[in-house]
């Protein structure tokens, strides 16, 4: 009533005039308070030369969509009070009732989960009014914030909430349309939980994780547009301001990623009225992970007291910031490795001295960076015997051996003459090739070898030409090396026999024929002109230091699904022939014309390469990282174990050909799987594909899908990604 007493001394006209002035003043103060409480926008630039991308929201338009709301309860009091919320009085009254009923429930939730769940729950029930564009919109919650709540801080509580149906079903389902993907400020801008994990390691020349900690000076987008100042509201109005843009940096327009709001690094609003925001041309920092192991560890010039080690540096050594190599060794009788020496990078050679004669040594070589040591590559070698022993062999053992050989030759010769004199007929024993030759036998003169495509320890693959039916066609030719043993020859014949059994299929490297009448067996198969899938995945992954605008375009989403679908077709055919592959991996998938995928090297009849993919387990070299747990523990192989391997192959496709279980050795992988752990979801991998991987990695083989199920799932995914594409698999 103070105001009434003061105005009583004025005339009626003066009193009315002063009342109007007072009312205008009060309204101005209230509007200022609302803007401050709402916290959406900073002051619009007064620079008349800047053209706003959208006009400010008109008051009447705002009132049609939003309401300035005073929350009456307790649960969401500090979150929703005194700000414009999207909706009308009836919807907000309903939300008020819902939050009031949920108040007692929140008291039962542990504090570590309560604050995050409470904030996202209140913002879900009372969505803020987004006025960054010409028409108000509901500011929904970012999907990544929901996933952080569901999978990290409140995993157990969210499972209980879903089982008890405490909240709205859409709120507990992060894939619901109620949530949107964070995308660098595109409208309508979603609400991002402020403590969402993002790599906030500060850097200036590159960025880690999603670039929350980037503090560099780049202020131009990838397309060359200048960045809008974060404190400016022109040409684009917004509500995001990075933490490092303080009052003393009003003109700061450097690229940032506030609140982990974009999944692919630093970005900014642009000064172009037609382009709201863009990513900036900032490269990703080298990965903070263990380095890859060295390649091609070789022993040369073995002597009695020393030997020479040589090796090749790991792939992308400079990118992984290799600093040194660790050389470890052990004798045959020793159980544990001991460190022998640390070799600085980029040295790739070492002389091992002071060795014992006639002693078998196993050497392990690893690469090191600031994050630790890689897996080791192994080689075993035996030093030469002592000279005294050699002389003893020459003087005693050698003469005795020659005498024994002479006796054997005489006996054989005498026995043959005696059999002939008795009138017996000598028949040369048939070889297995004579009885099992059910392939097309091709004369060696009809096969021409060209350039070498690849090689392992015992085998080589060449590009070649073969004459079949009077016509010459391109082919691939596999043969064993001259130093290979009898077992390797039998393995190649076994692989040949399996290829005959499997027969023709468009998604399998099919057999053309073989040369088995000569000392060197040749297996001639269909040529895959685009090479190995693993090599293509790594090539398309590219070098992170390259300019991303100039990088070669990799496999598209449709390409990846199509390749996976092709492999599933081939594996379905193998399963129908009762054939278990046992080594399905990206290295054993080849790409034909138009990148049609073809499964190769089935039957486990292959070379053991020195690339880290095969490891020692129970004295055998096995592809441990692609094997199911029952295969690793009990050496059991079935079509269901091939399904497990297919899941790992999918992971390779999505990760760009990375090595599975990096940082774990063979026995460590077994323990990892026993703890029911699986490979993490690769960056950018769709939920549907990762769900398919997880189904392939069920510990119970009976719960894994069949290849028919896998094929159906991939066909559905392929149709969804490219609706105008219709492909039928000939199975």
Coordinates of N, CA and C in Angstrom, one line a residue, residues 467-608:
X467 N 45.3 -71.9 -69.3 CA 44.6 -72.2 -70.5 C 43.6 -73.4 -70.2
X468 N 42.3 -73.1 -70.3 CA 41.3 -74.1 -70.0 C 40.3 -74.2 -71.1
X469 N 40.1 -75.4 -71.7 CA 39.2 -75.5 -72.8 C 39.6 -74.7 -74.0
X470 N 40.9 -74.5 -74.2 CA 41.3 -73.7 -75.4 C 41.3 -72.2 -75.2
X471 N 40.8 -71.7 -74.0 CA 40.8 -70.3 -73.8 C 41.7 -69.9 -72.6
X472 N 42.3 -68.7 -72.7 CA 43.2 -68.3 -71.6 C 42.4 -67.3 -70.7
X473 N 42.5 -67.5 -69.4 CA 41.9 -66.7 -68.4 C 42.8 -66.3 -67.3
X474 N 42.5 -65.2 -66.6 CA 43.3 -64.8 -65.5 C 43.0 -65.7 -64.3
X475 N 44.0 -65.9 -63.4 CA 43.8 -66.7 -62.2 C 44.7 -66.4 -61.1
X476 N 44.6 -67.0 -60.0 CA 45.5 -67.0 -58.9 C 46.1 -68.4 -58.7
X477 N 47.4 -68.5 -58.4 CA 48.0 -69.8 -58.3 C 48.7 -69.9 -56.9
X478 N 48.4 -70.9 -56.2 CA 49.0 -71.1 -54.9 C 50.0 -72.3 -55.0
X479 N 51.1 -72.2 -54.4 CA 52.1 -73.3 -54.3 C 52.9 -73.2 -53.1
X480 N 53.5 -74.3 -52.7 CA 54.4 -74.2 -51.5 C 55.8 -73.9 -51.9
X481 N 56.6 -73.4 -51.0 CA 57.9 -73.0 -51.3 C 58.8 -74.3 -51.3
X482 N 60.0 -74.1 -51.8 CA 60.9 -75.2 -52.0 C 61.4 -75.8 -50.6
X483 N 61.4 -74.9 -49.6 CA 61.9 -75.4 -48.3 C 60.8 -75.9 -47.4
X484 N 59.6 -76.1 -48.0 CA 58.5 -76.6 -47.2 C 58.6 -78.1 -47.0
X485 N 58.0 -78.6 -46.0 CA 58.1 -80.0 -45.6 C 56.9 -80.8 -46.2
X486 N 56.9 -82.1 -45.9 CA 55.9 -83.0 -46.4 C 54.5 -82.7 -45.9
X487 N 54.5 -82.2 -44.6 CA 53.2 -81.8 -44.0 C 52.6 -80.7 -44.7
X488 N 53.4 -79.7 -45.2 CA 52.8 -78.6 -45.9 C 52.2 -79.0 -47.3
X489 N 52.9 -80.0 -47.9 CA 52.4 -80.5 -49.1 C 51.1 -81.2 -49.0
X490 N 51.0 -82.0 -47.9 CA 49.7 -82.7 -47.6 C 48.6 -81.7 -47.3
X491 N 49.0 -80.6 -46.6 CA 48.0 -79.6 -46.2 C 47.4 -79.0 -47.5
X492 N 48.3 -78.7 -48.5 CA 47.8 -78.1 -49.7 C 46.9 -79.1 -50.5
X493 N 47.2 -80.3 -50.5 CA 46.4 -81.3 -51.1 C 45.0 -81.4 -50.4
X494 N 45.1 -81.3 -49.1 CA 43.8 -81.4 -48.3 C 42.9 -80.2 -48.6
X495 N 43.5 -79.0 -48.8 CA 42.8 -77.8 -49.1 C 42.2 -78.0 -50.5
X496 N 43.0 -78.6 -51.4 CA 42.5 -78.9 -52.8 C 41.3 -79.8 -52.8
X497 N 41.3 -80.8 -52.0 CA 40.2 -81.8 -51.9 C 39.0 -81.1 -51.3
X498 N 39.2 -80.2 -50.3 CA 38.0 -79.5 -49.7 C 37.4 -78.6 -50.8
X499 N 38.2 -77.9 -51.6 CA 37.7 -77.0 -52.6 C 36.8 -77.8 -53.6
X500 N 37.2 -79.0 -53.9 CA 36.5 -79.9 -54.8 C 35.1 -80.2 -54.2
X501 N 35.1 -80.5 -52.9 CA 33.9 -80.8 -52.2 C 32.9 -79.7 -52.1
X502 N 33.5 -78.5 -51.9 CA 32.7 -77.3 -51.7 C 32.0 -76.9 -53.1
X503 N 32.8 -77.0 -54.1 CA 32.2 -76.6 -55.5 C 32.1 -75.1 -55.7
X504 N 31.4 -74.8 -56.8 CA 31.3 -73.4 -57.3 C 30.3 -72.6 -56.4
X505 N 30.6 -71.3 -56.2 CA 29.7 -70.4 -55.5 C 30.2 -69.0 -55.8
X506 N 29.4 -68.0 -56.0 CA 29.9 -66.6 -56.3 C 30.6 -66.0 -55.2
X507 N 30.3 -66.4 -53.9 CA 31.0 -65.8 -52.8 C 32.0 -66.7 -52.1
X508 N 32.6 -67.6 -52.9 CA 33.7 -68.4 -52.5 C 34.8 -68.4 -53.6
X509 N 36.0 -68.4 -53.2 CA 37.1 -68.5 -54.2 C 37.1 -70.0 -54.7
X510 N 36.5 -70.1 -55.9 CA 36.3 -71.5 -56.4 C 37.5 -72.0 -57.2
X511 N 37.6 -73.3 -57.2 CA 38.7 -74.0 -57.8 C 38.5 -74.0 -59.4
X512 N 39.6 -73.7 -60.1 CA 39.7 -73.9 -61.6 C 40.3 -75.2 -61.9
X513 N 41.4 -75.6 -61.3 CA 42.0 -76.8 -61.5 C 43.3 -76.9 -60.7
X514 N 44.1 -77.9 -61.0 CA 45.4 -78.1 -60.3 C 46.4 -78.9 -61.2
X515 N 47.7 -78.6 -60.8 CA 48.8 -79.3 -61.4 C 49.4 -80.2 -60.3
X516 N 49.2 -81.5 -60.4 CA 49.7 -82.4 -59.4 C 50.7 -83.4 -59.9
X517 N 51.0 -83.4 -61.2 CA 51.9 -84.4 -61.8 C 53.3 -84.0 -61.7
X518 N 53.6 -82.8 -61.2 CA 55.0 -82.3 -61.0 C 55.4 -82.3 -59.6
X519 N 56.6 -82.1 -59.3 CA 57.1 -82.0 -57.9 C 56.5 -80.9 -57.2
X520 N 56.3 -79.7 -57.8 CA 55.7 -78.6 -57.1 C 54.2 -78.5 -57.5
X521 N 53.3 -78.8 -56.5 CA 51.9 -78.8 -56.8 C 51.4 -77.4 -56.9
X522 N 50.5 -77.1 -57.9 CA 49.9 -75.8 -58.1 C 48.4 -76.0 -58.0
X523 N 47.8 -75.1 -57.1 CA 46.4 -75.0 -57.0 C 45.9 -73.7 -57.7
X524 N 45.1 -73.8 -58.7 CA 44.7 -72.7 -59.5 C 43.2 -72.3 -59.2
X525 N 43.0 -71.1 -58.8 CA 41.7 -70.6 -58.3 C 41.3 -69.4 -59.0
X526 N 40.1 -69.0 -58.8 CA 39.5 -67.7 -59.4 C 40.3 -66.5 -58.8
X527 N 40.6 -65.5 -59.7 CA 41.3 -64.4 -59.3 C 40.4 -63.3 -58.7
X528 N 40.9 -62.7 -57.6 CA 40.2 -61.6 -56.9 C 40.9 -60.4 -57.2
X529 N 40.5 -59.6 -58.2 CA 41.3 -58.4 -58.6 C 41.5 -57.3 -57.6
X530 N 40.6 -57.2 -56.6 CA 40.7 -56.1 -55.6 C 41.4 -56.5 -54.4
X531 N 41.9 -57.7 -54.3 CA 42.8 -58.1 -53.2 C 42.1 -58.5 -51.9
X532 N 42.9 -58.4 -50.9 CA 42.4 -58.9 -49.6 C 41.5 -57.8 -48.9
X533 N 40.4 -58.3 -48.3 CA 39.5 -57.3 -47.6 C 40.3 -56.6 -46.5
X534 N 41.1 -57.3 -45.7 CA 41.8 -56.6 -44.6 C 42.7 -55.5 -45.1
X535 N 43.4 -55.7 -46.2 CA 44.2 -54.6 -46.8 C 43.4 -53.5 -47.2
X536 N 42.3 -53.7 -47.8 CA 41.4 -52.6 -48.3 C 40.8 -51.8 -47.1
X537 N 40.5 -52.6 -46.0 CA 39.9 -51.9 -44.8 C 41.0 -50.9 -44.3
X538 N 42.2 -51.4 -44.2 CA 43.3 -50.6 -43.6 C 43.6 -49.4 -44.5
X539 N 43.5 -49.6 -45.8 CA 43.8 -48.6 -46.8 C 42.7 -47.5 -46.7
X540 N 41.5 -47.9 -46.6 CA 40.4 -47.0 -46.6 C 40.3 -46.2 -45.3
X541 N 40.9 -46.9 -44.2 CA 40.9 -46.2 -42.9 C 41.7 -44.9 -43.0
X542 N 42.8 -45.0 -43.8 CA 43.6 -43.8 -44.1 C 44.5 -43.4 -42.9
X543 N 45.4 -42.4 -43.2 CA 46.3 -41.9 -42.2 C 45.7 -40.7 -41.5
X544 N 45.5 -40.7 -40.2 CA 44.9 -39.6 -39.5 C 45.6 -38.3 -39.7
X545 N 46.8 -38.3 -40.1 CA 47.5 -37.0 -40.3 C 47.2 -36.4 -41.6
X546 N 46.6 -37.1 -42.5 CA 46.3 -36.5 -43.8 C 45.1 -35.5 -43.7
X547 N 45.1 -34.6 -44.6 CA 44.0 -33.7 -44.7 C 42.7 -34.5 -45.0
X548 N 41.7 -34.4 -44.1 CA 40.5 -35.2 -44.3 C 39.7 -34.8 -45.6
X549 N 39.9 -33.6 -46.1 CA 39.2 -33.2 -47.3 C 39.8 -33.9 -48.5
X550 N 41.1 -34.3 -48.4 CA 41.8 -34.9 -49.5 C 41.9 -36.5 -49.4
X551 N 41.4 -37.0 -48.3 CA 41.5 -38.4 -48.1 C 40.6 -39.2 -49.1
X552 N 41.0 -40.4 -49.4 CA 40.2 -41.2 -50.3 C 38.9 -41.7 -49.6
X553 N 37.8 -41.7 -50.3 CA 36.6 -42.1 -49.7 C 36.6 -43.5 -49.5
X554 N 36.3 -44.0 -48.3 CA 36.3 -45.4 -47.9 C 35.0 -46.1 -48.3
X555 N 34.8 -47.3 -47.7 CA 33.6 -48.0 -47.9 C 32.4 -47.3 -47.3
X556 N 31.4 -47.2 -48.1 CA 30.2 -46.6 -47.6 C 29.4 -47.6 -46.6
X557 N 28.4 -47.1 -46.0 CA 27.6 -47.9 -45.1 C 27.0 -49.1 -45.9
X558 N 26.5 -48.8 -47.1 CA 26.0 -49.9 -47.9 C 27.1 -50.9 -48.3
X559 N 28.3 -50.4 -48.7 CA 29.4 -51.2 -49.1 C 29.7 -52.2 -48.0
X560 N 29.8 -51.7 -46.7 CA 30.1 -52.6 -45.6 C 29.1 -53.7 -45.4
X561 N 27.8 -53.3 -45.4 CA 26.8 -54.3 -45.2 C 26.8 -55.3 -46.3
X562 N 27.0 -54.8 -47.6 CA 27.0 -55.7 -48.7 C 28.2 -56.7 -48.6
X563 N 29.4 -56.3 -48.2 CA 30.5 -57.2 -48.1 C 30.2 -58.3 -47.0
X564 N 29.6 -57.8 -45.8 CA 29.2 -58.8 -44.8 C 28.2 -59.7 -45.3
X565 N 27.2 -59.2 -46.1 CA 26.2 -60.1 -46.7 C 26.8 -61.2 -47.6
X566 N 27.8 -60.7 -48.4 CA 28.4 -61.7 -49.3 C 29.1 -62.8 -48.6
X567 N 29.8 -62.4 -47.5 CA 30.5 -63.4 -46.7 C 29.5 -64.4 -46.1
X568 N 28.4 -63.8 -45.6 CA 27.4 -64.7 -45.0 C 26.8 -65.7 -46.0
X569 N 26.7 -65.2 -47.3 CA 26.3 -66.1 -48.3 C 27.2 -67.3 -48.5
X570 N 28.5 -66.9 -48.6 CA 29.5 -67.9 -48.8 C 29.6 -68.9 -47.6
X571 N 29.5 -68.4 -46.4 CA 29.5 -69.3 -45.2 C 28.2 -70.1 -45.1
X572 N 27.1 -69.6 -45.6 CA 25.9 -70.4 -45.6 C 26.1 -71.6 -46.6
X573 N 26.7 -71.4 -47.7 CA 27.0 -72.4 -48.7 C 28.0 -73.5 -48.0
X574 N 29.0 -73.0 -47.4 CA 29.9 -73.9 -46.7 C 29.2 -74.8 -45.7
X575 N 28.3 -74.2 -44.9 CA 27.6 -74.9 -43.9 C 26.7 -76.0 -44.5
X576 N 26.1 -75.6 -45.7 CA 25.2 -76.6 -46.3 C 26.0 -77.8 -46.9
X577 N 27.3 -77.6 -47.1 CA 28.2 -78.7 -47.5 C 28.9 -79.4 -46.3
X578 N 28.4 -79.1 -45.1 CA 29.0 -79.7 -43.9 C 30.5 -79.4 -43.7
X579 N 30.9 -78.2 -44.2 CA 32.3 -77.8 -44.1 C 32.4 -76.7 -43.1
X580 N 33.3 -76.9 -42.1 CA 33.7 -75.9 -41.1 C 34.9 -75.2 -41.5
X581 N 34.9 -73.8 -41.6 CA 36.0 -73.1 -42.0 C 37.2 -73.0 -41.0
X582 N 36.9 -72.7 -39.8 CA 37.8 -72.7 -38.7 C 38.8 -71.5 -38.7
X583 N 38.8 -70.6 -39.7 CA 39.7 -69.5 -39.7 C 39.0 -68.3 -40.5
X584 N 37.8 -68.0 -40.2 CA 37.1 -66.9 -40.9 C 37.6 -65.6 -40.3
X585 N 38.1 -64.8 -41.2 CA 38.6 -63.5 -40.8 C 38.8 -62.6 -42.0
X586 N 39.0 -61.3 -41.8 CA 39.1 -60.4 -42.9 C 40.3 -60.7 -43.8
X587 N 41.3 -61.2 -43.3 CA 42.5 -61.6 -44.1 C 42.2 -62.7 -45.0
X588 N 41.2 -63.5 -44.8 CA 40.8 -64.7 -45.6 C 39.6 -64.4 -46.4
X589 N 39.3 -63.1 -46.6 CA 38.2 -62.7 -47.5 C 38.8 -61.9 -48.6
X590 N 38.5 -62.3 -49.9 CA 39.1 -61.5 -51.0 C 37.9 -60.8 -51.8
X591 N 38.3 -59.7 -52.5 CA 37.3 -58.9 -53.1 C 37.5 -59.0 -54.6
X592 N 36.4 -59.4 -55.3 CA 36.4 -59.5 -56.8 C 35.9 -58.2 -57.4
X593 N 35.4 -58.4 -58.7 CA 34.9 -57.2 -59.4 C 33.8 -56.6 -58.6
X594 N 33.7 -55.3 -58.6 CA 32.7 -54.5 -57.8 C 32.7 -54.9 -56.4
X595 N 33.9 -55.3 -55.9 CA 34.1 -55.6 -54.4 C 33.1 -56.7 -53.9
X596 N 32.8 -57.7 -54.8 CA 32.1 -58.8 -54.4 C 33.0 -59.7 -53.5
X597 N 32.5 -59.9 -52.3 CA 33.4 -60.6 -51.3 C 33.3 -62.1 -51.5
X598 N 34.5 -62.8 -51.4 CA 34.6 -64.2 -51.6 C 35.5 -64.8 -50.5
X599 N 34.9 -65.8 -49.8 CA 35.6 -66.5 -48.7 C 36.7 -67.4 -49.3
X600 N 37.9 -67.3 -48.7 CA 39.0 -68.2 -49.2 C 39.7 -68.9 -48.0
X601 N 40.6 -69.8 -48.4 CA 41.4 -70.5 -47.4 C 40.6 -71.2 -46.3
X602 N 39.5 -71.9 -46.8 CA 38.7 -72.7 -45.9 C 39.3 -74.0 -45.6
X603 N 39.0 -74.6 -44.5 CA 39.6 -75.9 -44.2 C 40.8 -75.9 -43.3
X604 N 41.2 -74.7 -42.9 CA 42.4 -74.5 -42.0 C 43.7 -75.1 -42.6
X605 N 43.7 -75.1 -43.9 CA 44.9 -75.7 -44.6 C 45.6 -74.5 -45.2
X606 N 46.4 -73.8 -44.4 CA 47.0 -72.6 -44.8 C 48.3 -72.3 -44.1
X607 N 49.0 -71.3 -44.6 CA 50.3 -71.0 -44.0 C 50.1 -70.2 -42.7
X608 N 51.1 -70.2 -41.9 CA 51.1 -69.4 -40.6 C 51.9 -68.2 -40.9

